[in-house]
PDB file of C-alpha atoms and ligand atoms in Angstrom:
ATOM      1  CA  MET A   1       3.846   8.929 -20.541  1.00  0.00           C
ATOM      2  CA  GLN A   2       4.635  12.561 -19.476  1.00  0.00           C
ATOM      3  CA  PHE A   3       6.809  15.451 -19.836  1.00  0.00           C
ATOM      4  CA  ASP A   4       6.870  18.565 -17.710  1.00  0.00           C
ATOM      5  CA  ILE A   5       8.732  21.542 -19.901  1.00  0.00           C
ATOM      6  CA  LEU A   6       9.697  24.636 -17.966  1.00  0.00           C
ATOM      7  CA  THR A   7      10.558  27.504 -20.613  1.00  0.00           C
ATOM      8  CA  LEU A   8      10.255  30.490 -20.672  1.00  0.00           C
ATOM      9  CA  PHE A   9       8.935  30.851 -24.777  1.00  0.00           C
ATOM     10  CA  PRO A  10       6.168  27.829 -24.428  1.00  0.00           C
ATOM     11  CA  GLU A  11       4.717  28.893 -27.352  1.00  0.00           C
ATOM     12  CA  MET A  12       7.878  27.666 -29.386  1.00  0.00           C
ATOM     13  CA  PHE A  13       6.323  24.343 -28.692  1.00  0.00           C
ATOM     14  CA  GLN A  14       3.707  24.592 -30.314  1.00  0.00           C
ATOM     15  CA  GLY A  15       4.857  23.660 -33.553  1.00  0.00           C
ATOM     16  CA  PRO A  16       6.939  20.329 -33.607  1.00  0.00           C
ATOM     17  CA  LEU A  17       3.557  19.879 -30.653  1.00  0.00           C
ATOM     18  CA  SER A  18       1.515  19.574 -33.152  1.00  0.00           C
ATOM     19  CA  THR A  19       2.905  17.955 -35.933  1.00  0.00           C
ATOM     20  CA  GLY A  20       3.811  14.550 -36.999  1.00  0.00           C
ATOM     21  CA  LEU A  21       5.005  11.983 -34.455  1.00  0.00           C
ATOM     22  CA  PHE A  22       4.323  14.079 -31.397  1.00  0.00           C
ATOM     23  CA  GLN A  23       1.054  14.712 -32.756  1.00  0.00           C
ATOM     24  CA  ARG A  24      -0.091  11.398 -33.304  1.00  0.00           C
ATOM     25  CA  ALA A  25       1.030   9.550 -30.111  1.00  0.00           C
ATOM     26  CA  ASP A  26      -1.105  12.928 -28.002  1.00  0.00           C
ATOM     27  CA  SER A  27      -3.613  10.936 -30.265  1.00  0.00           C
ATOM     28  CA  ARG A  28      -3.338   8.032 -29.250  1.00  0.00           C
ATOM     29  CA  GLY A  29      -2.879   9.255 -25.476  1.00  0.00           C
ATOM     30  CA  LEU A  30      -0.187   8.144 -25.787  1.00  0.00           C
ATOM     31  CA  VAL A  31       2.113  10.957 -24.084  1.00  0.00           C
ATOM     32  CA  ALA A  32       1.195  13.935 -22.507  1.00  0.00           C
ATOM     33  CA  VAL A  33       3.361  17.551 -22.423  1.00  0.00           C
ATOM     34  CA  ASN A  34       2.047  20.134 -20.095  1.00  0.00           C
ATOM     35  CA  LEU A  35       4.664  23.579 -20.681  1.00  0.00           C
ATOM     36  CA  HIS A  36       5.297  25.765 -17.324  1.00  0.00           C
ATOM     37  CA  ASN A  37       6.683  28.664 -18.069  1.00  0.00           C
ATOM     38  CA  ILE A  38       8.931  29.869 -15.455  1.00  0.00           C
ATOM     39  CA  ARG A  39       7.372  33.214 -15.772  1.00  0.00           C
ATOM     40  CA  ASP A  40       4.275  33.125 -14.343  1.00  0.00           C
ATOM     41  CA  HIS A  41       6.103  31.680 -10.476  1.00  0.00           C
ATOM     42  CA  THR A  42       7.713  35.074 -10.578  1.00  0.00           C
ATOM     43  CA  HIS A  43       6.131  37.148  -7.980  1.00  0.00           C
ATOM     44  CA  ASP A  44       7.229  40.951  -8.668  1.00  0.00           C
ATOM     45  CA  ARG A  45       5.769  43.269 -10.125  1.00  0.00           C
ATOM     46  CA  HIS A  46       7.701  42.945 -13.464  1.00  0.00           C
ATOM     47  CA  HIS A  47       7.666  39.026 -13.030  1.00  0.00           C
ATOM     48  CA  THR A  48      11.483  39.007 -12.826  1.00  0.00           C
ATOM     49  CA  VAL A  49      13.772  35.785 -13.284  1.00  0.00           C
ATOM     50  CA  ASP A  50      16.963  37.313 -13.988  1.00  0.00           C
ATOM     51  CA  ASP A  51      19.270  39.308 -12.674  1.00  0.00           C
ATOM     52  CA  TYR A  52      23.328  40.320 -12.960  1.00  0.00           C
ATOM     53  CA  PRO A  53      25.693  37.612 -12.243  1.00  0.00           C
ATOM     54  CA  TYR A  54      27.924  37.611  -9.114  1.00  0.00           C
ATOM     55  CA  GLY A  55      30.753  38.720  -9.765  1.00  0.00           C
ATOM     56  CA  GLY A  56      31.010  40.793 -11.958  1.00  0.00           C
ATOM     57  CA  GLY A  57      31.329  39.675 -15.881  1.00  0.00           C
ATOM     58  CA  ALA A  58      28.393  39.842 -18.885  1.00  0.00           C
ATOM     59  CA  GLY A  59      25.091  38.507 -19.304  1.00  0.00           C
ATOM     60  CA  MET A  60      22.275  37.530 -17.584  1.00  0.00           C
ATOM     61  CA  VAL A  61      21.526  34.003 -14.473  1.00  0.00           C
ATOM     62  CA  LEU A  62      18.687  32.529 -14.961  1.00  0.00           C
ATOM     63  CA  LYS A  63      16.931  33.115 -10.756  1.00  0.00           C
ATOM     64  CA  PRO A  64      16.851  30.236  -8.357  1.00  0.00           C
ATOM     65  CA  GLU A  65      13.432  30.993  -7.303  1.00  0.00           C
ATOM     66  CA  PRO A  66      10.720  30.848 -10.099  1.00  0.00           C
ATOM     67  CA  ILE A  67      12.740  27.529 -11.096  1.00  0.00           C
ATOM     68  CA  PHE A  68      12.066  26.152  -8.030  1.00  0.00           C
ATOM     69  CA  GLU A  69       8.653  26.632  -7.209  1.00  0.00           C
ATOM     70  CA  THR A  70       7.990  25.479 -10.807  1.00  0.00           C
ATOM     71  CA  VAL A  71       9.123  22.463 -10.232  1.00  0.00           C
ATOM     72  CA  GLU A  72       7.875  22.223  -6.227  1.00  0.00           C
ATOM     73  CA  SER A  73       4.149  23.103  -7.565  1.00  0.00           C
ATOM     74  CA  LEU A  74       4.820  19.733 -10.040  1.00  0.00           C
ATOM     75  CA  GLN A  75       5.558  18.075  -7.178  1.00  0.00           C
ATOM     76  CA  SER A  76       2.995  18.686  -4.922  1.00  0.00           C
ATOM     77  CA  GLU A  77       0.746  17.281  -7.183  1.00  0.00           C
ATOM     78  CA  MET A  78       1.855  13.564  -6.675  1.00  0.00           C
ATOM     79  CA  PRO A  79       2.014  11.239  -4.355  1.00  0.00           C
ATOM     80  CA  SER A  80       5.913  11.800  -3.224  1.00  0.00           C
ATOM     81  CA  GLU A  81       7.369   8.471  -3.036  1.00  0.00           C
ATOM     82  CA  GLN A  82       6.675   9.441  -7.411  1.00  0.00           C
ATOM     83  CA  ALA A  83       8.461  12.866  -6.622  1.00  0.00           C
ATOM     84  CA  ALA A  84      11.445  11.518  -5.476  1.00  0.00           C
ATOM     85  CA  THR A  85      12.038   9.758  -7.816  1.00  0.00           C
ATOM     86  CA  LEU A  86      10.885  12.399 -11.008  1.00  0.00           C
ATOM     87  CA  PRO A  87      14.454  12.598 -12.839  1.00  0.00           C
ATOM     88  CA  ILE A  88      14.886  16.393 -13.484  1.00  0.00           C
ATOM     89  CA  ILE A  89      16.277  17.335 -16.463  1.00  0.00           C
ATOM     90  CA  LEU A  90      18.647  20.435 -17.201  1.00  0.00           C
ATOM     91  CA  LEU A  91      19.554  21.686 -21.002  1.00  0.00           C
ATOM     92  CA  THR A  92      22.544  22.746 -21.161  1.00  0.00           C
ATOM     93  CA  PRO A  93      26.058  22.294 -22.747  1.00  0.00           C
ATOM     94  CA  GLN A  94      27.924  20.842 -19.902  1.00  0.00           C
ATOM     95  CA  GLY A  95      25.763  18.080 -19.716  1.00  0.00           C
ATOM     96  CA  ARG A  96      26.191  14.492 -21.206  1.00  0.00           C
ATOM     97  CA  LEU A  97      26.195  13.737 -24.255  1.00  0.00           C
ATOM     98  CA  PHE A  98      22.137  12.832 -26.205  1.00  0.00           C
ATOM     99  CA  SER A  99      22.623   9.280 -27.345  1.00  0.00           C
ATOM    100  CA  GLN A 100      19.503   6.753 -28.528  1.00  0.00           C
ATOM    101  CA  PRO A 101      20.864   4.780 -25.055  1.00  0.00           C
ATOM    102  CA  ILE A 102      19.599   8.338 -22.916  1.00  0.00           C
ATOM    103  CA  ALA A 103      16.871   8.202 -25.065  1.00  0.00           C
ATOM    104  CA  GLU A 104      16.316   4.416 -23.881  1.00  0.00           C
ATOM    105  CA  GLU A 105      16.576   5.128 -20.828  1.00  0.00           C
ATOM    106  CA  LEU A 106      14.182   8.086 -19.832  1.00  0.00           C
ATOM    107  CA  SER A 107      11.368   6.584 -22.417  1.00  0.00           C
ATOM    108  CA  ARG A 108      11.357   4.460 -19.471  1.00  0.00           C
ATOM    109  CA  HIS A 109      10.450   6.671 -16.988  1.00  0.00           C
ATOM    110  CA  PRO A 110       6.672   7.397 -16.620  1.00  0.00           C
ATOM    111  CA  GLN A 111       7.434  11.248 -16.565  1.00  0.00           C
ATOM    112  CA  ILE A 112      10.583  14.197 -16.933  1.00  0.00           C
ATOM    113  CA  VAL A 113      10.604  17.405 -16.225  1.00  0.00           C
ATOM    114  CA  LEU A 114      12.954  18.810 -18.863  1.00  0.00           C
ATOM    115  CA  ILE A 115      14.403  22.368 -16.944  1.00  0.00           C
ATOM    116  CA  CYS A 116      14.602  24.542 -20.557  1.00  0.00           C
ATOM    117  CA  GLY A 117      18.245  26.943 -19.724  1.00  0.00           C
ATOM    118  CA  ARG A 118      18.917  30.594 -21.123  1.00  0.00           C
ATOM    119  CA  TYR A 119      20.761  33.993 -21.647  1.00  0.00           C
ATOM    120  CA  GLU A 120      24.303  33.366 -20.326  1.00  0.00           C
ATOM    121  CA  GLY A 121      23.815  31.136 -16.920  1.00  0.00           C
ATOM    122  CA  ILE A 122      21.737  29.690 -14.637  1.00  0.00           C
ATOM    123  CA  ASP A 123      22.034  30.266 -10.136  1.00  0.00           C
ATOM    124  CA  GLU A 124      24.124  27.623  -9.984  1.00  0.00           C
ATOM    125  CA  ARG A 125      22.177  26.367  -6.653  1.00  0.00           C
ATOM    126  CA  VAL A 126      20.073  24.731  -9.486  1.00  0.00           C
ATOM    127  CA  ARG A 127      22.350  22.234 -10.615  1.00  0.00           C
ATOM    128  CA  GLU A 128      22.942  21.547  -6.651  1.00  0.00           C
ATOM    129  CA  TYR A 129      20.128  20.838  -5.174  1.00  0.00           C
ATOM    130  CA  LEU A 130      17.164  20.879  -7.805  1.00  0.00           C
ATOM    131  CA  VAL A 131      18.676  18.533 -10.491  1.00  0.00           C
ATOM    132  CA  THR A 132      18.648  15.076 -10.748  1.00  0.00           C
ATOM    133  CA  ASP A 133      20.625  15.017 -14.728  1.00  0.00           C
ATOM    134  CA  GLU A 134      22.094  17.286 -17.184  1.00  0.00           C
ATOM    135  CA  ILE A 135      21.467  16.574 -20.700  1.00  0.00           C
ATOM    136  CA  SER A 136      23.803  18.217 -23.387  1.00  0.00           C
ATOM    137  CA  ILE A 137      22.711  17.021 -27.737  1.00  0.00           C
ATOM    138  CA  GLY A 138      26.079  18.778 -28.994  1.00  0.00           C
ATOM    139  CA  ASP A 139      28.774  20.410 -28.703  1.00  0.00           C
ATOM    140  CA  TYR A 140      27.624  23.293 -29.256  1.00  0.00           C
ATOM    141  CA  VAL A 141      26.098  26.605 -28.636  1.00  0.00           C
ATOM    142  CA  LEU A 142      22.207  26.650 -28.946  1.00  0.00           C
ATOM    143  CA  GLY A 143      20.148  30.257 -28.268  1.00  0.00           C
ATOM    144  CA  GLY A 144      18.284  28.592 -25.242  1.00  0.00           C
ATOM    145  CA  GLY A 145      17.052  24.082 -24.224  1.00  0.00           C
ATOM    146  CA  GLU A 146      13.837  25.055 -25.326  1.00  0.00           C
ATOM    147  CA  LEU A 147      15.075  23.069 -29.510  1.00  0.00           C
ATOM    148  CA  ALA A 148      16.875  21.243 -27.197  1.00  0.00           C
ATOM    149  CA  ALA A 149      13.883  19.749 -24.798  1.00  0.00           C
ATOM    150  CA  MET A 150      11.956  19.382 -28.040  1.00  0.00           C
ATOM    151  CA  VAL A 151      14.830  16.625 -29.885  1.00  0.00           C
ATOM    152  CA  ILE A 152      15.000  15.112 -26.534  1.00  0.00           C
ATOM    153  CA  ILE A 153      11.353  14.642 -26.705  1.00  0.00           C
ATOM    154  CA  ASP A 154      11.100  13.425 -29.910  1.00  0.00           C
ATOM    155  CA  ALA A 155      14.184  11.049 -30.115  1.00  0.00           C
ATOM    156  CA  VAL A 156      11.606   9.438 -26.456  1.00  0.00           C
ATOM    157  CA  ILE A 157       8.069   8.831 -27.960  1.00  0.00           C
ATOM    158  CA  ARG A 158       9.293   7.352 -31.482  1.00  0.00           C
ATOM    159  CA  LEU A 159      10.812   4.345 -28.970  1.00  0.00           C
ATOM    160  CA  LEU A 160       6.908   4.430 -27.558  1.00  0.00           C
ATOM    161  CA  PRO A 161       5.379   1.270 -27.884  1.00  0.00           C
ATOM    162  CA  GLY A 162       2.247   1.824 -29.894  1.00  0.00           C
ATOM    163  CA  VAL A 163       4.026   5.154 -31.087  1.00  0.00           C
ATOM    164  CA  LEU A 164       5.556   4.041 -34.815  1.00  0.00           C
ATOM    165  CA  GLY A 165       3.516   2.196 -36.953  1.00  0.00           C
ATOM    166  CA  SER A 166       4.839  -0.787 -36.812  1.00  0.00           C
ATOM    167  CA  GLU A 167       6.691  -1.997 -33.684  1.00  0.00           C
ATOM    168  CA  LYS A 168       9.745  -3.206 -34.736  1.00  0.00           C
ATOM    169  CA  SER A 169      10.546  -0.506 -37.226  1.00  0.00           C
ATOM    170  CA  SER A 170      12.530   1.066 -34.425  1.00  0.00           C
ATOM    171  CA  LEU A 171      14.669  -2.030 -33.483  1.00  0.00           C
ATOM    172  CA  ASP A 172      16.804  -2.063 -37.797  1.00  0.00           C
ATOM    173  CA  GLU A 173      17.387   2.121 -37.354  1.00  0.00           C
ATOM    174  CA  SER A 174      20.708   3.564 -36.802  1.00  0.00           C
ATOM    175  CA  HIS A 175      21.912   3.682 -33.456  1.00  0.00           C
ATOM    176  CA  ALA A 176      19.343   0.636 -32.351  1.00  0.00           C
ATOM    177  CA  THR A 177      21.480  -2.277 -32.745  1.00  0.00           C
ATOM    178  CA  GLY A 178      24.599   0.526 -32.135  1.00  0.00           C
ATOM    179  CA  LEU A 179      25.379   0.428 -36.643  1.00  0.00           C
ATOM    180  CA  LEU A 180      24.833   2.590 -38.562  1.00  0.00           C
ATOM    181  CA  GLU A 181      21.537   1.142 -40.728  1.00  0.00           C
ATOM    182  CA  TYR A 182      22.181  -0.381 -43.861  1.00  0.00           C
ATOM    183  CA  PRO A 183      20.971   1.608 -47.285  1.00  0.00           C
ATOM    184  CA  GLN A 184      17.251   1.342 -48.290  1.00  0.00           C
ATOM    185  CA  TYR A 185      15.962   1.482 -51.283  1.00  0.00           C
ATOM    186  CA  THR A 186      11.802   0.847 -52.878  1.00  0.00           C
ATOM    187  CA  ARG A 187      10.657   0.603 -55.929  1.00  0.00           C
ATOM    188  CA  PRO A 188      11.420   1.518 -59.171  1.00  0.00           C
ATOM    189  CA  PRO A 189      13.956  -1.706 -59.255  1.00  0.00           C
ATOM    190  CA  VAL A 190      15.913   0.832 -61.808  1.00  0.00           C
ATOM    191  CA  TYR A 191      15.268   4.097 -61.891  1.00  0.00           C
ATOM    192  CA  ARG A 192      17.289   5.946 -64.446  1.00  0.00           C
ATOM    193  CA  ASP A 193      20.449   3.266 -64.797  1.00  0.00           C
ATOM    194  CA  TRP A 194      20.653   2.595 -60.668  1.00  0.00           C
ATOM    195  CA  PRO A 195      18.735  -0.998 -59.984  1.00  0.00           C
ATOM    196  CA  VAL A 196      18.144  -2.169 -56.558  1.00  0.00           C
ATOM    197  CA  PRO A 197      20.634  -4.373 -55.875  1.00  0.00           C
ATOM    198  CA  GLU A 198      19.598  -8.123 -56.537  1.00  0.00           C
ATOM    199  CA  VAL A 199      19.886  -9.795 -53.247  1.00  0.00           C
ATOM    200  CA  LEU A 200      17.230  -7.564 -51.884  1.00  0.00           C
ATOM    201  CA  LEU A 201      14.563  -8.940 -55.294  1.00  0.00           C
ATOM    202  CA  SER A 202      15.215 -12.588 -54.817  1.00  0.00           C
ATOM    203  CA  GLY A 203      13.234 -13.308 -51.990  1.00  0.00           C
ATOM    204  CA  ASN A 204      15.177 -14.970 -49.832  1.00  0.00           C
ATOM    205  CA  HIS A 205      15.606 -13.268 -46.485  1.00  0.00           C
ATOM    206  CA  ALA A 206      18.059 -14.909 -44.689  1.00  0.00           C
ATOM    207  CA  HIS A 207      20.538 -12.731 -48.042  1.00  0.00           C
ATOM    208  CA  ILE A 208      19.046 -10.210 -47.382  1.00  0.00           C
ATOM    209  CA  ALA A 209      19.304 -10.310 -43.310  1.00  0.00           C
ATOM    210  CA  GLU A 210      23.269 -11.095 -44.031  1.00  0.00           C
ATOM    211  CA  TRP A 211      23.250  -8.267 -47.370  1.00  0.00           C
ATOM    212  CA  ARG A 212      21.861  -5.981 -44.798  1.00  0.00           C
ATOM    213  CA  ARG A 213      23.763  -6.097 -41.281  1.00  0.00           C
ATOM    214  CA  GLU A 214      27.365  -6.384 -43.968  1.00  0.00           C
ATOM    215  CA  GLN A 215      26.053  -3.031 -45.373  1.00  0.00           C
ATOM    216  CA  ALA A 216      25.229  -1.815 -42.205  1.00  0.00           C
ATOM    217  CA  ILE A 217      29.141  -2.942 -41.140  1.00  0.00           C
ATOM    218  CA  ILE A 218      30.540  -1.612 -43.879  1.00  0.00           C
ATOM    219  CA  ARG A 219      28.450   1.592 -43.376  1.00  0.00           C
ATOM    220  CA  THR A 220      29.529   2.404 -40.059  1.00  0.00           C
ATOM    221  CA  LEU A 221      33.209   1.775 -40.743  1.00  0.00           C
ATOM    222  CA  LYS A 222      32.938   4.296 -43.439  1.00  0.00           C
ATOM    223  CA  ARG A 223      31.815   6.915 -41.326  1.00  0.00           C
ATOM    224  CA  ARG A 224      32.004   6.773 -37.456  1.00  0.00           C
ATOM    225  CA  PRO A 225      35.009   3.809 -37.105  1.00  0.00           C
ATOM    226  CA  GLU A 226      34.252   4.118 -33.685  1.00  0.00           C
ATOM    227  CA  MET A 227      31.245   3.207 -33.562  1.00  0.00           C
ATOM    228  CA  LEU A 228      32.167  -0.518 -34.179  1.00  0.00           C
ATOM    229  CA  GLU A 229      34.698  -0.997 -31.094  1.00  0.00           C
ATOM    230  CA  ARG A 230      31.256  -0.894 -29.122  1.00  0.00           C
ATOM    231  CA  ALA A 231      28.463  -2.824 -31.237  1.00  0.00           C
ATOM    232  CA  ARG A 232      28.261  -6.301 -30.854  1.00  0.00           C
ATOM    233  CA  LEU A 233      29.892  -8.088 -33.496  1.00  0.00           C
ATOM    234  CA  ASP A 234      30.062 -12.158 -34.313  1.00  0.00           C
ATOM    235  CA  ASN A 235      33.832 -13.655 -35.476  1.00  0.00           C
ATOM    236  CA  LYS A 236      33.049 -13.646 -38.930  1.00  0.00           C
ATOM    237  CA  GLU A 237      31.743  -9.819 -38.060  1.00  0.00           C
ATOM    238  CA  GLU A 238      35.189  -9.073 -37.233  1.00  0.00           C
ATOM    239  CA  ARG A 239      36.733 -10.969 -39.827  1.00  0.00           C
ATOM    240  CA  LEU A 240      35.032  -9.222 -42.162  1.00  0.00           C
ATOM    241  CA  ILE A 241      35.800  -5.503 -40.033  1.00  0.00           C
ATOM    242  CA  GLU A 242      39.334  -7.081 -40.622  1.00  0.00           C
ATOM    243  CA  ARG A 243      39.548  -7.470 -44.662  1.00  0.00           C
ATOM    244  CA  LEU A 244      37.675  -4.194 -45.212  1.00  0.00           C
ATOM    245  CA  LYS A 245      40.765  -2.568 -43.110  1.00  0.00           C
ATOM    246  CA  GLN A 246      43.136  -4.503 -45.576  1.00  0.00           C
ATOM    247  CA  PRO A 247      44.613  -1.851 -48.095  1.00  0.00           C
ATOM    248  CA  ARG A 248      43.407  -2.357 -51.615  1.00  0.00           C
TER     249      ARG A 248
HETATM  250  N1  ADE B   1      21.172  24.281 -24.137  1.00  0.00           N
HETATM  251  C1  ADE B   1      22.197  25.795 -25.067  1.00  0.00           C
HETATM  252  N2  ADE B   1      22.659  25.248 -25.611  1.00  0.00           N
HETATM  253  C2  ADE B   1      22.705  23.688 -26.189  1.00  0.00           C
HETATM  254  C3  ADE B   1      23.074  21.800 -25.951  1.00  0.00           C
HETATM  255  N3  ADE B   1      23.539  22.100 -26.977  1.00  0.00           N
HETATM  256  N4  ADE B   1      22.206  21.393 -25.448  1.00  0.00           N
HETATM  257  C4  ADE B   1      21.160  21.395 -24.533  1.00  0.00           C
HETATM  258  N5  ADE B   1      20.843  22.289 -23.732  1.00  0.00           N
HETATM  259  C5  ADE B   1      21.464  23.739 -24.364  1.00  0.00           C
END
C-alpha cells in the first residue's frame, strides 16, 4: 500500500517511519510512504505557501496552487482510471471522526493521499475541488495534520496482511469486534498476591473463549456503553447485559 503525504514538515515523519511496525512493513515491501513538500511546488522566489485571508481575520491561509499542483503531478504519473479513484484525504478537525471501520475502509485501497493542513486554515477550493474526503482524529485542534496522518498510517498498516506477526492478532482487539478487548495476562500465574483468573489456566478453550467474550462485554458496558448499541450480540449476551445493568 502506498501513502503519499503532502506536508510542509516532512522531517516530522522521520521518527515514526523509521521504527516499529512501520519499519517492519517497509522492510517486507508491504508499504511505501512518499513525502511531498508542498513548498517544492511554489514558483515565487520566497516559496510562499500561505497568504492573508480574504475578508480579514487572524492567521494565514494555505494557498491552493501548491497543493493542487502537488496532487496533480502525482496523478499525472499513474494510469488515469487509478487517478480518478484515488482517495485524496484532507486532515482537519472538521472531518469525519476517524475510527476502526474507517481504518479498515482505507486499508482496502492500494494508494491514498493525505494532505496535512497547517496554519489557520486552507483555501476552501482545496476542499471543494480537490479532496475526496476529510478526516479528523478527534475533537481537539492540533498544530497541523502531520500527527493525524501518522495516526492514520499506523492504524491502517497494522491491518495489512503480513504486517502483524500473527494474522489473527488484530481480529480480537478493541474496536475490531465492536467491543473493547478482554483483559490479557501472561506469566507469572501469581504476581504478588494477584492471581491470573483460573479459567485462563484451565486449557479449556471453549470456556476461555466464553470468559473472554463476557469480559469484553462487561468492560465495554462499563467504559463505553454507547458501543454496545452497534455490537453484534446474541440473546444470551443481551441477557447478560440486562443482568449487569440491574442495580445490585
Ligand atoms: N489538524 C488539526 N487538528 C486535527 C485533528 N483533530 N484531526 C486531523 N487533523 C487535524
